[in-house]
Amino acid sequence: MNDLQPIVDAAHAAFALAATPADLENAKAQFLGKSGRMTELMKGMAALSVDEKKTRGAAINLAKQAIEAALNAARQALADAELAAQLQAEALDVTFPGRKHGQGSLHPVSLAQERIEAIFGSMGFDVAQGPEIEADWFNFTALNTPEDHPARSMHDTFYVEGGSATAPNLLRTHTSPMQIRYAVQHVKKYRALAAAGSTNAEQLFSGAMPEIRVIAPGRTYRVDSDATHSPMFHQVEGLWVGENISFKDLKSVYLNFITTFFETDALKLRFRPSYFPFTEPSAEIDIMFETGPLKGRWLEVSGSGQVHPQVIRNMGLDPERYIGFAFGSGIDRLAMLRYGVNDLRLFFDGDIRFLSQFGS
Ligand code: PHE
């Protein structure tokens, strides 16, 4: 017995020194392996008598069990230490205050656009969208602005790849191309319905076609940049074409829109003679607030006019029969006036301190 205890003690000491599972397995081999110390002791029993084998065997077994128990304890201690280290490394303090994610809100220009869509929607206008990369035909030529027309220089155009050498594609300089795009679709659709003998009375205007009544909001582009001009800006096009749509309708629709948009009747509206190739006559629409910080100043908010007969023709309609008005207003300008913003560039800087003031 006496000669066994030091071996057990040595095993304890060796296992305690092992810093990794591999160290521990090496230490184990020294005692319990094929040529380990305990195995050697067992081999040494061969020479003993039967009685001696009994007592010696029992003693060796006890020592072996003690070493195995020490080994298991050491294995467990290593596993516990490993887990503790891992937990430490991945420690998460759940009592720490969380990082807040801002609530986010619509951009003031989007808010203005939503308002515009809701107001015109309530007056029976459809809302249409069109491409920002536009063909020369839709942006200029179809709008009665042929290639050599001096009015083309009114727009500082960004040209892009595509199109033809004489008529390259461009970033639309206004939303007016949507007049043509929408009207052509509309006319095509109702011509097809009429050809198919549609008798849906609700859809039919004058027995053939419902009026064209649409707004088209969206991004527009011009080479221009200062406190009131941005190379990318927003417009909303308005178009109403029927058999008897006059300037009177333009005035009532626009006045209705603008008083609803600004939530006040205390404003005046005036038409100022102007020129656009695609309207005749043409006018700028100015408004003047009768109260508030902008009181007493005429502010230009829109171009407008009666749709030019050539444009009506390019829509696929007979100008002897169809007539209407169009307008194009700056959405950013309307948003600036509504929210009291004096520098257009603030809308596009993406500064959260500015934008967060419009959360609703
Ligand atoms: N497209 C014109 C502009 O951008 C505005 C306009 C639209 C004028 C429709 C008349 C009719 O300046």
XYZ file of C-alpha atoms and ligand atoms in Angstrom:
372
model
C 0.000 0.000 0.000
C 2.672 2.416 1.038
C 4.457 2.201 -2.258
C 1.214 3.050 -4.109
C 0.250 6.294 -2.384
C 3.217 8.277 -3.812
C 2.168 7.220 -7.301
C -1.391 8.389 -6.673
C 0.009 11.660 -5.308
C 2.283 12.032 -8.329
C -0.711 11.484 -10.638
C -2.677 14.178 -8.783
C 0.231 16.578 -9.149
C 0.725 15.804 -12.879
C -2.979 16.201 -13.647
C -3.103 19.496 -11.776
C -0.235 20.820 -13.899
C -1.973 20.018 -17.185
C -3.135 23.289 -18.717
C -4.868 21.802 -21.781
C -6.798 18.606 -22.548
C -3.763 17.424 -24.594
C -1.421 17.917 -21.584
C -3.858 15.958 -19.496
C -3.983 13.023 -21.928
C -0.167 12.910 -21.930
C -0.147 12.878 -18.135
C -2.743 10.128 -18.118
C -0.539 7.988 -20.381
C 2.274 8.175 -17.824
C 0.090 6.455 -15.241
C -2.645 4.504 -16.958
C -1.196 4.050 -20.483
C 0.165 0.776 -21.937
C 3.552 1.302 -20.359
C 2.303 3.619 -17.630
C 3.299 3.138 -14.008
C 0.098 1.367 -12.937
C 0.265 -0.990 -15.902
C 3.846 -1.854 -15.015
C 2.757 -2.643 -11.442
C 0.055 -5.000 -12.723
C 2.629 -6.800 -14.889
C 4.858 -7.140 -11.837
C 2.194 -9.238 -10.069
C 2.894 -12.260 -12.272
C 5.566 -13.492 -9.879
C 3.377 -13.347 -6.747
C 1.574 -16.187 -5.038
C -2.195 -16.501 -5.328
C -2.841 -14.946 -1.900
C -0.393 -12.159 -2.463
C -2.023 -11.491 -5.870
C -5.374 -11.015 -4.141
C -4.260 -8.372 -1.689
C -1.808 -6.714 -4.056
C -4.390 -6.717 -6.880
C -7.041 -5.131 -4.663
C -4.570 -2.442 -3.549
C -3.492 -1.666 -7.107
C -7.148 -1.487 -8.198
C -7.921 0.988 -5.433
C -4.949 3.142 -6.451
C -5.997 2.922 -10.097
C -9.519 4.020 -9.192
C -8.105 6.938 -7.231
C -6.019 7.990 -10.238
C -8.997 7.642 -12.603
C -11.130 9.746 -10.266
C -8.373 12.376 -10.201
C -8.208 12.266 -14.001
C -11.970 12.794 -14.358
C -11.896 15.650 -11.879
C -9.041 17.260 -13.832
C -10.935 16.812 -17.133
C -14.003 18.430 -15.611
C -11.928 21.288 -14.199
C -10.401 21.957 -17.648
C -13.842 21.886 -19.323
C -15.240 24.234 -16.665
C -12.314 26.618 -17.139
C -12.775 26.562 -20.906
C -16.474 27.332 -20.596
C -15.796 30.106 -18.080
C -13.249 31.668 -20.457
C -15.709 31.472 -23.351
C -18.502 33.036 -21.304
C -16.136 35.758 -20.229
C -15.135 36.467 -23.829
C -18.712 36.560 -25.006
C -20.028 38.391 -21.986
C -23.160 40.389 -22.649
C -24.282 42.865 -20.064
C -28.021 42.682 -20.411
C -28.432 45.544 -17.960
C -26.626 47.869 -20.404
C -28.959 50.476 -21.960
C -29.906 49.560 -25.558
C -28.891 51.495 -28.636
C -31.880 53.401 -29.927
C -32.903 53.204 -33.556
C -34.404 56.487 -34.717
C -38.040 56.301 -35.653
C -37.529 57.713 -39.171
C -40.104 59.864 -40.912
C -41.072 60.927 -44.388
C -38.940 63.544 -46.120
C -40.623 66.967 -46.305
C -40.652 66.762 -50.106
C -42.384 63.376 -49.863
C -44.857 64.848 -47.381
C -45.609 67.683 -49.804
C -45.964 65.247 -52.687
C -48.346 63.032 -50.702
C -50.459 66.083 -49.923
C -50.525 67.091 -53.566
C -51.559 63.588 -54.643
C -54.312 63.458 -52.013
C -55.715 66.857 -52.971
C -55.751 66.239 -56.725
C -56.962 62.695 -56.097
C -59.981 64.159 -54.326
C -60.657 66.229 -57.457
C -60.688 63.111 -59.617
C -57.139 63.275 -60.955
C -55.250 60.088 -61.693
C -51.635 59.939 -60.445
C -49.064 58.776 -63.008
C -45.340 58.143 -62.956
C -42.864 58.167 -65.795
C -39.184 57.665 -66.582
C -36.504 60.115 -65.467
C -34.255 59.145 -68.382
C -36.314 60.446 -71.231
C -36.214 60.466 -75.010
C -35.755 63.775 -76.767
C -39.164 63.286 -78.427
C -41.140 63.275 -75.187
C -39.130 65.955 -73.394
C -39.000 68.412 -76.306
C -40.179 67.590 -79.799
C -43.629 66.238 -78.961
C -44.086 69.261 -76.720
C -43.839 71.512 -79.753
C -40.171 72.223 -79.117
C -38.311 71.038 -82.254
C -34.571 70.672 -82.366
C -33.779 74.188 -83.562
C -36.299 75.816 -81.218
C -34.809 78.627 -79.129
C -36.864 77.479 -76.120
C -34.579 74.452 -75.780
C -31.907 76.747 -74.396
C -34.309 77.686 -71.560
C -33.484 74.282 -70.135
C -29.906 73.401 -69.265
C -30.161 69.760 -70.102
C -28.171 66.787 -68.857
C -27.672 64.479 -71.809
C -27.037 60.782 -71.260
C -26.050 57.825 -73.419
C -28.621 56.330 -75.736
C -31.022 57.715 -78.278
C -29.728 58.900 -81.634
C -26.869 61.204 -82.600
C -29.248 64.071 -83.334
C -31.621 63.258 -80.470
C -29.704 61.806 -77.527
C -31.495 60.618 -74.423
C -31.572 63.030 -71.515
C -32.620 63.452 -67.901
C -36.066 64.953 -68.166
C -35.899 68.703 -67.572
C -39.551 68.841 -66.534
C -42.492 66.520 -65.936
C -44.241 67.746 -69.096
C -43.197 64.656 -71.123
C -45.779 62.863 -68.989
C -48.496 64.889 -70.755
C -47.672 63.050 -73.954
C -46.915 59.654 -72.408
C -50.100 59.549 -70.367
C -52.371 60.989 -73.061
C -51.096 58.606 -75.752
C -51.731 55.591 -73.465
C -55.120 56.924 -72.503
C -56.189 57.534 -76.097
C -54.905 54.117 -77.196
C -56.748 52.384 -74.386
C -60.114 53.987 -75.077
C -59.775 53.684 -78.849
C -59.261 49.939 -78.302
C -62.266 49.789 -75.980
C -64.397 51.679 -78.482
C -63.223 49.386 -81.288
C -64.193 46.388 -79.158
C -67.656 47.892 -78.787
C -67.391 48.686 -75.090
C -70.621 50.043 -73.732
C -69.435 50.807 -70.222
C -71.267 54.102 -69.932
C -69.406 55.110 -66.794
C -66.074 54.987 -68.579
C -67.210 56.744 -71.667
C -67.104 60.424 -72.203
C -68.920 61.870 -75.202
C -69.543 58.383 -76.376
C -65.860 57.745 -77.052
C -63.380 58.668 -74.384
C -63.288 59.887 -70.784
C -61.470 63.112 -70.116
C -57.766 63.009 -69.440
C -57.290 64.199 -65.891
C -53.926 63.383 -64.392
C -51.091 64.627 -62.277
C -47.553 63.303 -62.669
C -45.176 64.088 -59.812
C -41.515 63.170 -59.878
C -37.858 64.065 -60.174
C -36.573 66.423 -62.815
C -33.057 67.581 -63.676
C -31.322 70.708 -64.906
C -27.723 71.932 -64.851
C -28.315 74.500 -62.151
C -27.280 74.903 -58.524
C -27.768 77.667 -55.942
C -29.931 78.403 -52.875
C -33.129 78.104 -54.909
C -32.006 75.689 -57.649
C -30.800 72.129 -57.358
C -29.626 69.961 -60.286
C -32.263 67.462 -59.162
C -35.608 68.850 -58.150
C -39.252 67.820 -58.125
C -42.164 68.898 -60.240
C -45.767 67.907 -60.500
C -47.399 68.049 -63.894
C -51.141 68.555 -64.185
C -53.190 67.867 -67.283
C -56.898 68.045 -67.956
C -58.074 67.546 -71.508
C -61.683 67.197 -72.609
C -64.126 68.812 -74.964
C -64.762 71.942 -72.989
C -61.945 72.565 -70.528
C -60.931 76.190 -70.269
C -58.715 78.557 -68.333
C -61.650 79.019 -65.971
C -61.269 75.363 -64.953
C -57.533 75.824 -64.505
C -58.149 78.740 -62.199
C -60.759 76.972 -60.078
C -58.772 73.735 -59.862
C -55.537 75.491 -58.998
C -57.132 77.802 -56.462
C -58.845 74.835 -54.843
C -55.527 72.977 -54.753
C -53.420 75.812 -53.398
C -55.842 76.868 -50.638
C -56.160 73.231 -49.524
C -52.410 72.699 -49.694
C -51.655 75.733 -47.520
C -54.811 75.292 -45.434
C -55.856 78.915 -45.848
C -58.303 80.917 -47.897
C -56.331 84.045 -47.112
C -54.363 83.999 -50.329
C -54.693 85.452 -53.786
C -53.847 83.841 -57.094
C -52.906 85.564 -60.320
C -51.977 84.543 -63.833
C -49.026 86.397 -65.309
C -48.600 86.144 -69.105
C -45.664 83.952 -70.031
C -44.378 81.699 -72.762
C -44.047 77.925 -73.098
C -43.863 76.213 -76.490
C -46.425 73.599 -75.435
C -49.138 75.929 -74.169
C -50.934 78.804 -75.837
C -51.747 81.095 -74.152
C -49.279 80.522 -71.322
C -49.107 81.946 -67.829
C -47.100 81.792 -64.657
C -49.234 81.240 -61.588
C -48.312 83.486 -58.668
C -49.816 83.372 -55.207
C -49.803 85.953 -52.424
C -50.511 85.184 -48.777
C -52.651 87.762 -47.003
C -51.403 86.729 -43.563
C -48.338 85.117 -42.047
C -44.620 85.673 -42.547
C -44.835 85.632 -46.373
C -47.692 88.141 -46.417
C -47.902 90.603 -49.307
C -45.301 89.118 -51.701
C -46.204 87.555 -55.018
C -44.603 84.117 -55.190
C -44.294 82.166 -58.416
C -45.470 78.585 -57.937
C -46.271 77.198 -61.363
C -46.118 77.428 -65.128
C -49.388 76.798 -66.906
C -51.431 77.302 -70.008
C -53.921 75.973 -72.491
C -52.495 72.890 -74.188
C -51.107 73.861 -77.610
C -53.045 72.407 -80.595
C -49.862 70.729 -81.860
C -49.450 68.984 -78.520
C -53.087 67.844 -78.636
C -52.305 66.444 -82.085
C -49.199 64.655 -80.765
C -51.420 63.063 -78.136
C -53.365 61.511 -80.987
C -56.343 63.832 -80.601
C -58.107 66.324 -82.833
C -57.445 69.874 -81.607
C -60.701 70.982 -83.231
C -62.519 68.801 -80.728
C -60.271 68.506 -77.680
C -58.952 71.289 -75.519
C -57.473 71.498 -72.066
C -55.014 72.976 -69.653
C -51.692 71.928 -68.220
C -49.561 73.152 -65.397
C -46.183 72.298 -63.956
C -45.436 73.253 -60.351
C -42.275 72.941 -58.307
C -42.910 70.542 -55.426
C -39.761 71.638 -53.578
C -40.872 75.249 -53.840
C -44.294 74.398 -52.433
C -42.632 72.438 -49.608
C -40.306 75.388 -48.863
C -43.264 77.768 -48.616
C -45.331 75.384 -46.529
C -42.567 74.564 -44.062
C -40.805 77.944 -44.065
C -37.518 76.601 -45.438
C -35.356 79.262 -47.054
C -32.613 77.178 -48.670
C -33.578 74.468 -51.122
C -30.302 72.644 -50.579
C -31.352 71.727 -47.029
C -33.806 69.272 -48.575
C -31.018 67.317 -50.244
C -28.152 67.517 -47.720
C -29.548 64.598 -45.727
C -28.825 66.295 -42.390
C -30.783 64.443 -39.718
C -31.041 67.598 -37.566
C -33.024 69.231 -40.355
C -35.017 66.213 -41.498
C -36.074 65.091 -38.015
C -38.082 68.296 -37.617
C -40.640 66.977 -40.087
C -41.506 63.753 -38.283
C -45.210 63.318 -38.009
N -42.769 72.440 -67.960
C -42.773 73.838 -67.595
C -41.488 74.140 -66.830
O -40.839 73.245 -66.370
C -43.959 74.190 -66.742
C -45.267 74.047 -67.461
C -45.972 72.869 -67.424
C -45.799 75.119 -68.144
C -47.175 72.742 -68.071
C -46.981 75.013 -68.800
C -47.686 73.825 -68.749
O -41.095 75.278 -66.678
